[in-house]
C-alpha cells in the first residue's frame, strides 16, 4: 500500500483514504473475522480472552487458566466501568492511506505488556512507637532522686535499674517488717513455752497467745506485701526462714541487683532506696530527671521504647474505610523519605472522628534497623488488591467514546508492504489505574500493538461522522 496515489476522483471523503482501498466502504478488501458477539463473562465484544484468535498477533496466543483467574479476580473485586452491550463501534476500523500518513499524524504505538497492578486507598498518616512496647516509668513513692544510671538514647534490658529514689516510705515499711518479725518471733516463743508447761497455763491464756501469734503473722505478711507493691518483692515464707540479722541484711539491699549493690559505698547506703526498673528492653527515649530532684508518683521520669516496633495511624476517608480489612498490606512513605516502610493493618476504628469525619486505621510497621523517626508524618497506602502480571497499557492509550472504554490496536499485518494501514477499535474493561499505566482486565492481550500517542485523532475520526447525531455506537452499520 506504500504506492497508493491520492486523486480527487478516487477519494473517500468519509474515511480520508482513496476509495479504491477503503476497507470500510468495501469490506471485501479486508474481510473481518467471524464475529463472536458479546462476552457476558468479561463485558466486552469480541473477547480476546475467550476467543484469542481475535487478537491482532502473528500467531494465535494461548490463554491460560491463570489469565482467566486473574480477570475473574479483578472483576469480582470491585464494580468496573461497564461498556454498552449494543454499542457497535468495535466494528469500525480506522485506516490511513500509507504508513507515512500515520507517522505524519503523530501516531505512536507500543505493545501491551504485563506488569504489577496495585489498587489501594491512600491517606495521610503519622508514625509513633508501638504503644504496647513503650514503658513510662515513675517512682512508686515520693522521694528524692539519689542517683541516675541511664542516659537518654542508651540501650537497656528488661530489669535494668534506671535510677534510685531515696523514699522515706520505703525505710518506714522496712522498719515495720523488722518490727513485725521480732514481735512474731517473741509470740511464737511465748506460745512454745506455754505448750511445754504441761497444762499449767489456763486454756484461755493459750488461746490468747495463739491469737497474738496469728496477728503478728498477719502484720508481717502485710508488711511484705506493701514492699512488694513498691517493686521490692519479699515473700513471707522466705522471711520466716531467716534470722533477724539475715532479714535486716536482705532488707537493706532489697530490690537492688547484685552488680549494682557492690558498686554502692556501704557507708552512704540508706535503707530508703527504691529502684526505678524498666520492665522491657529498648532505648531510653525520654529522661526528665537529675540527681537531687524531689519526685512523686505522678511524674514520668523515663520513657523506654522498643524503637524497632512502630505504629502507623492513617486517617481514611469514610467512603474508603469499608474496603479496608485487618491483615491487608500497608506501605508508608515518610515526608522527605525515599524508601517505603511496609506493614499490615492491625485495627480499624468502628466509628468516624467527630471533628474530622475520618476513620482511624492502625498498622504495625516493623523497623528492624531503626531508621524511621517516631512522631513523623507521611503518605500511606492500604493495598486492597495486587496482581503480579496484569495486562497494562499507558494511560493515554485508553479513550472514552461516549459509552465505552476503547483502545486502538494496530493490525497484525500493518508492517507488511502491501498491507492495509488499519487500526482496530477494541472495547476493553479497565481495572487499576496508576500514575502512568492502566490495567486492562479484558479486551487486549500482551504483545498486541496499541496506539499510545495520537489516539485522540483516531477517536475524532471514529466519532466524526456522527457529530450532532448522538452516540456513534447507534450509527455504525
Short mmCIF file of C-alpha atoms in Angstrom, two decimals:
data_model
loop_
_atom_site.label_atom_id
_atom_site.label_comp_id
_atom_site.label_asym_id
_atom_site.label_seq_id
_atom_site.Cartn_x
_atom_site.Cartn_y
_atom_site.Cartn_z
CA UNK A 1 0.00 0.00 0.00
CA UNK A 2 3.03 2.30 0.04
CA UNK A 3 2.46 3.18 -3.60
CA UNK A 4 -1.14 4.31 -3.19
CA UNK A 5 -1.84 7.50 -5.17
CA UNK A 6 -4.30 10.09 -3.98
CA UNK A 7 -6.64 11.69 -6.52
CA UNK A 8 -9.84 13.64 -6.30
CA UNK A 9 -11.68 11.09 -8.40
CA UNK A 10 -10.54 8.20 -6.19
CA UNK A 11 -11.05 9.59 -2.70
CA UNK A 12 -13.31 8.51 0.18
CA UNK A 13 -14.21 11.72 1.97
CA UNK A 14 -15.90 9.77 4.75
CA UNK A 15 -12.75 7.90 5.74
CA UNK A 16 -9.92 10.05 4.32
CA UNK A 17 -8.33 7.33 2.15
CA UNK A 18 -8.52 6.50 -1.54
CA UNK A 19 -11.89 4.94 -2.16
CA UNK A 20 -10.33 2.08 -4.09
CA UNK A 21 -8.57 0.85 -0.96
CA UNK A 22 -11.11 1.88 1.68
CA UNK A 23 -11.76 -1.21 3.75
CA UNK A 24 -14.76 0.42 5.43
CA UNK A 25 -16.55 1.15 2.17
CA UNK A 26 -15.52 -2.15 0.61
CA UNK A 27 -15.29 -4.77 3.39
CA UNK A 28 -14.27 -7.41 0.83
CA UNK A 29 -10.85 -5.79 0.59
CA UNK A 30 -10.15 -6.82 4.17
CA UNK A 31 -12.82 -9.24 5.40
CA UNK A 32 -13.44 -9.04 9.13
CA UNK A 33 -13.18 -12.24 11.17
CA UNK A 34 -16.32 -14.10 12.11
CA UNK A 35 -17.97 -12.05 14.87
CA UNK A 36 -18.11 -13.69 18.30
CA UNK A 37 -20.58 -11.28 19.83
CA UNK A 38 -20.86 -10.03 23.37
CA UNK A 39 -18.94 -11.75 26.18
CA UNK A 40 -21.16 -11.88 29.26
CA UNK A 41 -18.28 -13.02 31.43
CA UNK A 42 -15.88 -10.16 30.74
CA UNK A 43 -18.24 -7.45 29.46
CA UNK A 44 -16.63 -6.79 26.08
CA UNK A 45 -17.49 -7.72 22.48
CA UNK A 46 -15.16 -9.99 20.52
CA UNK A 47 -13.47 -11.01 23.76
CA UNK A 48 -9.84 -11.99 23.19
CA UNK A 49 -9.71 -13.94 26.46
CA UNK A 50 -12.48 -16.26 25.31
CA UNK A 51 -11.55 -16.01 21.60
CA UNK A 52 -7.76 -15.50 21.40
CA UNK A 53 -7.88 -15.90 17.60
CA UNK A 54 -9.38 -12.38 17.51
CA UNK A 55 -6.12 -10.90 18.80
CA UNK A 56 -4.00 -8.92 16.36
CA UNK A 57 -0.93 -11.12 16.76
CA UNK A 58 1.04 -13.13 14.17
CA UNK A 59 0.10 -16.38 15.90
CA UNK A 60 -2.95 -17.27 17.93
CA UNK A 61 -1.89 -16.81 21.57
CA UNK A 62 -2.62 -19.26 24.36
CA UNK A 63 -4.89 -18.03 27.13
CA UNK A 64 -4.14 -19.96 30.31
CA UNK A 65 -6.33 -20.68 33.30
CA UNK A 66 -4.15 -18.24 35.24
CA UNK A 67 -5.11 -15.48 32.80
CA UNK A 68 -8.80 -16.26 33.24
CA UNK A 69 -8.46 -16.42 37.03
CA UNK A 70 -6.69 -13.08 37.07
CA UNK A 71 -9.50 -11.47 35.08
CA UNK A 72 -12.13 -13.06 37.33
CA UNK A 73 -10.43 -11.77 40.48
CA UNK A 74 -10.21 -8.28 39.05
CA UNK A 75 -13.89 -8.22 38.05
CA UNK A 76 -15.05 -9.71 41.35
CA UNK A 77 -13.02 -7.27 43.39
CA UNK A 78 -14.98 -4.12 42.52
CA UNK A 79 -17.56 -2.66 40.18
CA UNK A 80 -15.64 -1.91 36.99
CA UNK A 81 -16.58 0.66 34.31
CA UNK A 82 -19.01 -1.13 32.02
CA UNK A 83 -19.45 -1.00 28.26
CA UNK A 84 -22.75 -0.71 26.40
CA UNK A 85 -23.96 -4.06 25.10
CA UNK A 86 -25.49 -2.74 21.87
CA UNK A 87 -22.59 -0.43 21.02
CA UNK A 88 -21.16 -1.25 17.59
CA UNK A 89 -18.11 0.98 17.32
CA UNK A 90 -15.84 -2.01 17.81
CA UNK A 91 -16.71 -2.99 14.23
CA UNK A 92 -15.05 0.16 12.93
CA UNK A 93 -11.54 0.26 11.54
CA UNK A 94 -9.58 3.49 11.24
CA UNK A 95 -7.44 3.49 8.11
CA UNK A 96 -4.54 5.56 6.77
CA UNK A 97 -3.57 5.55 3.13
CA UNK A 98 0.09 4.92 3.95
CA UNK A 99 2.27 4.33 6.98
CA UNK A 100 3.89 7.73 6.34
CA UNK A 101 0.48 9.39 6.69
CA UNK A 102 0.06 7.75 10.08
CA UNK A 103 3.52 8.87 11.14
CA UNK A 104 2.85 12.44 9.99
CA UNK A 105 -0.36 12.42 12.04
CA UNK A 106 1.75 11.72 15.12
CA UNK A 107 0.62 8.14 15.65
CA UNK A 108 2.93 6.26 18.02
CA UNK A 109 2.47 2.70 19.18
CA UNK A 110 3.66 0.37 21.91
CA UNK A 111 2.97 -3.32 22.63
CA UNK A 112 0.76 -4.11 25.60
CA UNK A 113 2.76 -5.75 28.36
CA UNK A 114 2.33 -7.42 31.74
CA UNK A 115 3.26 -5.58 34.90
CA UNK A 116 2.24 -5.49 38.57
CA UNK A 117 -1.13 -3.83 39.15
CA UNK A 118 -1.99 -2.37 42.53
CA UNK A 119 -5.27 -1.00 43.82
CA UNK A 120 -5.13 0.90 47.08
CA UNK A 121 -6.64 3.64 49.19
CA UNK A 122 -4.35 6.42 50.27
CA UNK A 123 -4.43 8.55 53.39
CA UNK A 124 -2.13 10.79 55.40
CA UNK A 125 -0.51 9.04 58.33
CA UNK A 126 1.62 9.51 61.41
CA UNK A 127 4.25 7.16 62.80
CA UNK A 128 4.70 6.63 66.52
CA UNK A 129 6.17 3.95 68.76
CA UNK A 130 4.16 0.80 69.33
CA UNK A 131 2.31 1.84 72.47
CA UNK A 132 2.34 -1.74 73.75
CA UNK A 133 6.14 -1.52 73.63
CA UNK A 134 6.55 1.79 75.47
CA UNK A 135 7.14 1.99 79.25
CA UNK A 136 6.57 5.31 81.01
CA UNK A 137 8.30 4.98 84.36
CA UNK A 138 7.91 6.97 87.55
CA UNK A 139 8.78 6.48 91.21
CA UNK A 140 6.21 4.37 93.07
CA UNK A 141 6.69 6.52 96.14
CA UNK A 142 7.55 10.19 96.71
CA UNK A 143 11.18 10.88 97.46
CA UNK A 144 14.44 12.43 96.33
CA UNK A 145 16.45 11.15 93.36
CA UNK A 146 19.51 9.52 94.87
CA UNK A 147 21.31 8.52 91.68
CA UNK A 148 20.60 8.21 87.91
CA UNK A 149 22.26 5.36 85.98
CA UNK A 150 20.89 5.53 82.43
CA UNK A 151 21.15 8.35 79.93
CA UNK A 152 18.99 9.50 77.03
CA UNK A 153 19.44 7.25 74.00
CA UNK A 154 21.05 4.44 75.98
CA UNK A 155 20.03 0.86 75.27
CA UNK A 156 18.60 -1.05 78.23
CA UNK A 157 17.48 -4.58 79.03
CA UNK A 158 14.45 -5.75 80.98
CA UNK A 159 15.22 -5.47 84.70
CA UNK A 160 17.83 -2.72 84.38
CA UNK A 161 17.78 -0.08 87.14
CA UNK A 162 17.45 3.39 85.66
CA UNK A 163 17.61 5.38 88.90
CA UNK A 164 17.42 5.08 92.67
CA UNK A 165 14.96 7.11 94.74
CA UNK A 166 15.53 7.91 98.40
CA UNK A 167 11.95 7.35 99.61
CA UNK A 168 11.15 7.71 103.30
CA UNK A 169 8.14 5.41 102.97
CA UNK A 170 10.42 2.56 101.94
CA UNK A 171 12.55 2.90 105.08
CA UNK A 172 9.41 3.05 107.20
CA UNK A 173 7.98 -0.12 105.65
CA UNK A 174 11.27 -1.98 106.11
CA UNK A 175 11.32 -0.98 109.77
CA UNK A 176 7.73 -2.19 110.20
CA UNK A 177 8.65 -5.54 108.63
CA UNK A 178 11.58 -5.95 111.04
CA UNK A 179 9.38 -4.98 113.96
CA UNK A 180 6.61 -7.40 112.88
CA UNK A 181 9.22 -10.13 112.50
CA UNK A 182 10.57 -9.52 116.03
CA UNK A 183 7.07 -9.49 117.54
CA UNK A 184 6.18 -12.70 115.73
CA UNK A 185 9.31 -14.43 116.98
CA UNK A 186 8.50 -13.33 120.54
CA UNK A 187 4.88 -14.52 120.33
CA UNK A 188 5.96 -17.86 118.91
CA UNK A 189 8.47 -18.37 121.71
CA UNK A 190 5.82 -17.47 124.30
CA UNK A 191 3.42 -20.00 122.78
CA UNK A 192 6.15 -22.66 122.75
CA UNK A 193 6.90 -22.07 126.44
CA UNK A 194 3.22 -22.37 127.33
CA UNK A 195 2.86 -25.59 125.38
CA UNK A 196 5.84 -27.05 127.29
CA UNK A 197 4.33 -26.15 130.69
CA UNK A 198 2.32 -29.33 130.68
CA UNK A 199 -1.10 -27.71 131.07
CA UNK A 200 -0.18 -25.42 133.95
CA UNK A 201 -1.50 -22.41 131.97
CA UNK A 202 -5.22 -21.81 131.55
CA UNK A 203 -6.71 -22.62 128.16
CA UNK A 204 -7.97 -19.06 127.83
CA UNK A 205 -4.38 -17.84 128.07
CA UNK A 206 -3.31 -20.35 125.43
CA UNK A 207 -5.97 -19.11 123.00
CA UNK A 208 -4.94 -15.54 123.71
CA UNK A 209 -1.31 -16.25 122.84
CA UNK A 210 -2.30 -18.22 119.72
CA UNK A 211 -4.38 -15.25 118.54
CA UNK A 212 -1.41 -12.96 119.17
CA UNK A 213 0.78 -15.22 117.01
CA UNK A 214 -1.74 -15.11 114.11
CA UNK A 215 -1.99 -11.31 114.46
CA UNK A 216 1.81 -11.00 114.27
CA UNK A 217 1.87 -13.24 111.20
CA UNK A 218 -0.76 -11.06 109.51
CA UNK A 219 1.22 -7.90 110.23
CA UNK A 220 4.39 -9.45 108.83
CA UNK A 221 2.51 -10.59 105.70
CA UNK A 222 1.04 -7.10 105.26
CA UNK A 223 4.49 -5.54 105.51
CA UNK A 224 5.93 -7.95 102.94
CA UNK A 225 3.02 -7.21 100.59
CA UNK A 226 3.47 -3.44 100.99
CA UNK A 227 7.13 -3.75 99.95
CA UNK A 228 6.17 -5.97 97.03
CA UNK A 229 3.65 -3.34 95.88
CA UNK A 230 6.51 -0.84 95.65
CA UNK A 231 8.52 -3.20 93.46
CA UNK A 232 10.57 -4.65 96.33
CA UNK A 233 9.44 -8.28 96.38
CA UNK A 234 9.74 -10.08 99.70
CA UNK A 235 7.94 -13.38 100.29
CA UNK A 236 6.62 -14.01 103.78
CA UNK A 237 7.67 -17.67 103.60
CA UNK A 238 11.24 -16.62 102.77
CA UNK A 239 11.31 -14.12 105.63
CA UNK A 240 10.18 -16.80 108.09
CA UNK A 241 13.25 -18.92 107.31
CA UNK A 242 15.69 -16.14 108.23
CA UNK A 243 17.15 -14.87 111.44
CA UNK A 244 16.64 -11.26 112.42
CA UNK A 245 20.16 -10.40 111.25
CA UNK A 246 19.69 -12.09 107.88
CA UNK A 247 16.39 -10.32 107.33
CA UNK A 248 17.94 -6.97 108.18
CA UNK A 249 20.74 -7.52 105.64
CA UNK A 250 18.27 -8.58 102.96
CA UNK A 251 16.02 -5.58 103.53
CA UNK A 252 18.98 -3.25 103.32
CA UNK A 253 19.69 -4.25 99.67
CA UNK A 254 16.16 -5.31 98.73
CA UNK A 255 15.41 -4.70 95.06
CA UNK A 256 18.98 -3.85 94.09
CA UNK A 257 20.71 -6.12 91.55
CA UNK A 258 23.85 -7.75 92.85
CA UNK A 259 26.12 -5.96 90.35
CA UNK A 260 24.68 -2.61 91.44
CA UNK A 261 24.81 -3.39 95.16
CA UNK A 262 28.58 -3.94 95.07
CA UNK A 263 29.09 -0.56 93.38
CA UNK A 264 27.44 1.39 96.21
CA UNK A 265 29.52 2.54 99.16
CA UNK A 266 28.10 0.83 102.28
CA UNK A 267 28.85 3.97 104.31
CA UNK A 268 26.48 6.06 102.19
CA UNK A 269 23.90 3.34 101.59
CA UNK A 270 20.49 4.13 103.01
CA UNK A 271 17.70 1.65 103.60
CA UNK A 272 15.27 4.05 101.88
CA UNK A 273 16.41 3.23 98.32
CA UNK A 274 13.66 2.47 95.81
CA UNK A 275 14.86 1.42 92.31
CA UNK A 276 13.16 2.58 89.11
CA UNK A 277 13.31 -0.58 86.98
CA UNK A 278 12.45 -0.98 83.30
CA UNK A 279 10.11 -3.93 82.62
CA UNK A 280 11.24 -4.25 78.99
CA UNK A 281 14.26 -3.86 76.78
CA UNK A 282 14.65 -0.97 74.37
CA UNK A 283 16.02 2.52 74.28
CA UNK A 284 15.67 5.41 76.72
CA UNK A 285 13.77 7.90 74.55
CA UNK A 286 12.95 10.37 77.32
CA UNK A 287 14.69 11.27 80.59
CA UNK A 288 13.27 14.03 82.76
CA UNK A 289 15.21 13.70 86.00
CA UNK A 290 18.54 14.55 87.63
CA UNK A 291 20.00 13.58 90.97
CA UNK A 292 18.71 15.60 93.89
CA UNK A 293 15.27 16.33 92.47
CA UNK A 294 12.18 15.74 94.54
CA UNK A 295 9.75 13.48 92.66
CA UNK A 296 6.40 11.82 93.19
CA UNK A 297 4.38 9.03 91.60
CA UNK A 298 2.60 11.38 89.17
CA UNK A 299 5.78 12.48 87.41
CA UNK A 300 7.15 10.49 84.45
CA UNK A 301 10.90 10.14 84.89
CA UNK A 302 11.83 7.90 81.96
CA UNK A 303 10.32 6.56 78.76
CA UNK A 304 11.71 3.32 77.38
CA UNK A 305 10.57 2.25 73.91
CA UNK A 306 11.24 -0.57 71.50
CA UNK A 307 12.32 1.60 68.58
CA UNK A 308 12.11 -1.32 66.17
CA UNK A 309 8.35 -1.66 66.57
CA UNK A 310 6.23 1.20 65.19
CA UNK A 311 2.60 2.04 64.73
CA UNK A 312 1.23 3.85 61.71
CA UNK A 313 -2.07 5.67 62.17
CA UNK A 314 -3.94 6.59 58.98
CA UNK A 315 -6.92 8.93 58.63
CA UNK A 316 -9.10 7.33 55.96
CA UNK A 317 -11.98 8.95 54.16
CA UNK A 318 -15.27 7.47 55.31
CA UNK A 319 -16.03 6.16 51.81
CA UNK A 320 -12.71 4.28 51.72
CA UNK A 321 -12.96 2.76 55.20
CA UNK A 322 -15.32 -0.16 54.37
CA UNK A 323 -12.77 -1.51 51.88
CA UNK A 324 -10.01 -1.76 54.48
CA UNK A 325 -9.67 -5.03 56.41
CA UNK A 326 -7.37 -6.30 59.12
CA UNK A 327 -4.38 -8.08 57.62
CA UNK A 328 -4.13 -6.03 54.42
CA UNK A 329 -0.65 -4.79 53.46
CA UNK A 330 0.27 -1.18 54.10
CA UNK A 331 3.02 0.94 52.56
CA UNK A 332 4.16 4.21 54.06
CA UNK A 333 6.46 6.87 52.64
CA UNK A 334 7.62 9.38 55.29
CA UNK A 335 7.78 13.04 54.34
CA UNK A 336 11.18 13.61 52.83
CA UNK A 337 11.91 9.87 52.74
CA UNK A 338 12.96 7.77 49.77
CA UNK A 339 12.16 4.27 50.98
CA UNK A 340 8.72 2.93 51.81
CA UNK A 341 8.06 1.07 55.04
CA UNK A 342 5.79 -1.96 54.83
CA UNK A 343 3.40 -3.42 57.39
CA UNK A 344 -0.09 -4.79 57.88
CA UNK A 345 -3.40 -3.39 59.08
CA UNK A 346 -3.91 -4.36 62.73
CA UNK A 347 -7.04 -2.37 63.61
CA UNK A 348 -9.75 -0.25 62.02
CA UNK A 349 -11.93 2.02 64.09
CA UNK A 350 -15.64 1.28 64.17
CA UNK A 351 -16.51 4.98 64.21
CA UNK A 352 -15.62 8.19 62.40
CA UNK A 353 -13.89 11.03 64.20
CA UNK A 354 -16.46 13.53 65.46
CA UNK A 355 -14.48 16.51 64.13
CA UNK A 356 -12.64 15.37 61.02
CA UNK A 357 -15.12 12.66 59.93
CA UNK A 358 -12.21 10.41 59.08
CA UNK A 359 -11.76 6.81 60.20
CA UNK A 360 -8.65 5.79 62.12
CA UNK A 361 -6.71 2.77 60.89
CA UNK A 362 -3.64 1.43 62.66
CA UNK A 363 -0.93 -0.66 61.06
CA UNK A 364 2.08 -2.42 62.55
CA UNK A 365 5.32 -1.25 60.92
CA UNK A 366 8.39 -3.32 61.79
CA UNK A 367 11.55 -1.21 61.55
CA UNK A 368 14.32 -3.66 62.48
CA UNK A 369 17.11 -1.24 61.62
CA UNK A 370 15.51 1.65 63.48
CA UNK A 371 15.67 4.06 60.54
CA UNK A 372 12.29 5.71 60.93
CA UNK A 373 11.72 8.63 63.27
CA UNK A 374 8.72 8.44 65.56
CA UNK A 375 6.14 11.24 65.56
CA UNK A 376 6.62 12.00 61.85
CA UNK A 377 4.11 12.34 59.06
CA UNK A 378 3.85 10.93 55.56
CA UNK A 379 1.65 9.28 52.94
CA UNK A 380 0.25 5.81 53.48
CA UNK A 381 -1.38 3.31 51.14
CA UNK A 382 -3.52 0.35 52.15
CA UNK A 383 -3.13 -2.27 49.43
CA UNK A 384 -6.54 -3.66 48.54
CA UNK A 385 -5.55 -5.80 45.58
CA UNK A 386 -2.27 -6.66 43.91
CA UNK A 387 -1.59 -8.65 40.76
CA UNK A 388 1.92 -9.55 39.67
CA UNK A 389 1.19 -9.96 35.94
CA UNK A 390 -1.66 -7.76 34.82
CA UNK A 391 -2.01 -6.66 31.19
CA UNK A 392 -1.06 -2.98 31.10
CA UNK A 393 -1.13 -0.08 28.65
CA UNK A 394 -0.23 3.60 29.04
CA UNK A 395 -2.99 5.81 30.42
CA UNK A 396 -3.03 7.90 27.24
CA UNK A 397 -3.88 4.81 25.19
CA UNK A 398 -7.32 4.44 26.84
CA UNK A 399 -10.18 6.56 25.47
CA UNK A 400 -13.85 7.05 26.31
CA UNK A 401 -16.04 7.15 23.19
CA UNK A 402 -19.17 8.22 25.00
CA UNK A 403 -20.36 4.82 26.18
CA UNK A 404 -17.34 2.53 26.25
CA UNK A 405 -13.63 2.41 27.02
CA UNK A 406 -11.65 1.78 23.85
CA UNK A 407 -8.09 1.42 22.63
CA UNK A 408 -6.84 1.36 19.07
CA UNK A 409 -5.00 -1.82 18.11
CA UNK A 410 -2.69 -1.88 15.11
CA UNK A 411 -3.46 -4.57 12.56
CA UNK A 412 -1.14 -7.57 12.78
CA UNK A 413 -0.13 -7.19 9.08
CA UNK A 414 0.41 -3.42 9.29
CA UNK A 415 4.17 -3.62 8.70
CA UNK A 416 3.84 -5.71 5.53
CA UNK A 417 4.49 -3.69 2.39
CA UNK A 418 1.16 -4.44 0.69
CA UNK A 419 -0.97 -4.50 3.85
CA UNK A 420 -3.73 -2.02 4.64
CA UNK A 421 -2.71 0.52 7.28
CA UNK A 422 -5.54 -0.20 9.67
CA UNK A 423 -6.17 0.34 13.37
CA UNK A 424 -8.93 -1.71 15.01
CA UNK A 425 -11.30 -0.27 17.60
CA UNK A 426 -11.16 -2.53 20.65
CA UNK A 427 -13.52 -2.35 23.64
CA UNK A 428 -11.81 -3.03 26.98
CA UNK A 429 -12.59 -3.43 30.69
CA UNK A 430 -10.19 -1.42 32.78
CA UNK A 431 -9.01 -2.14 36.33
CA UNK A 432 -6.34 -0.45 38.41
CA UNK A 433 -5.23 2.93 37.14
CA UNK A 434 -1.87 4.29 38.22
CA UNK A 435 0.05 7.47 37.55
CA UNK A 436 1.24 6.21 34.18
CA UNK A 437 -0.39 2.89 33.31
CA UNK A 438 -3.82 1.28 33.26
CA UNK A 439 -4.65 -2.37 33.87
CA UNK A 440 -6.67 -3.99 31.09
CA UNK A 441 -8.78 -6.77 32.55
CA UNK A 442 -10.21 -7.90 29.21
CA UNK A 443 -10.04 -6.78 25.59
CA UNK A 444 -6.29 -6.76 24.93
CA UNK A 445 -3.67 -9.48 25.16
CA UNK A 446 0.06 -8.98 25.83
CA UNK A 447 2.01 -8.21 22.68
CA UNK A 448 -0.82 -6.53 20.79
CA UNK A 449 0.38 -3.17 19.48
CA UNK A 450 -1.60 -0.27 20.94
CA UNK A 451 -1.73 3.37 19.85
CA UNK A 452 -0.20 5.39 22.69
CA UNK A 453 0.14 8.82 21.09
CA UNK A 454 -2.21 10.34 18.58
CA UNK A 455 -5.14 8.25 19.75
CA UNK A 456 -7.22 11.41 20.09
CA UNK A 457 -7.07 11.83 16.31
CA UNK A 458 -8.30 8.29 15.82
CA UNK A 459 -11.12 8.87 18.32
CA UNK A 460 -12.11 12.03 16.45
CA UNK A 461 -12.17 10.08 13.21
CA UNK A 462 -14.27 7.40 14.87
CA UNK A 463 -16.87 9.90 16.03
CA UNK A 464 -16.56 12.45 13.19
CA UNK A 465 -19.39 11.19 11.02
CA UNK A 466 -21.79 11.17 13.95
CA UNK A 467 -21.21 14.60 15.45
CA UNK A 468 -24.59 16.12 16.18
CA UNK A 469 -26.39 12.84 15.67
CA UNK A 470 -25.99 11.30 19.11
CA UNK A 471 -23.90 8.36 20.21
CA UNK A 472 -21.68 6.92 17.47
CA UNK A 473 -22.50 3.37 18.52
CA UNK A 474 -26.01 3.70 17.20
CA UNK A 475 -24.95 4.55 13.66
CA UNK A 476 -22.32 2.02 12.79
CA UNK A 477 -23.53 -0.32 10.06
#
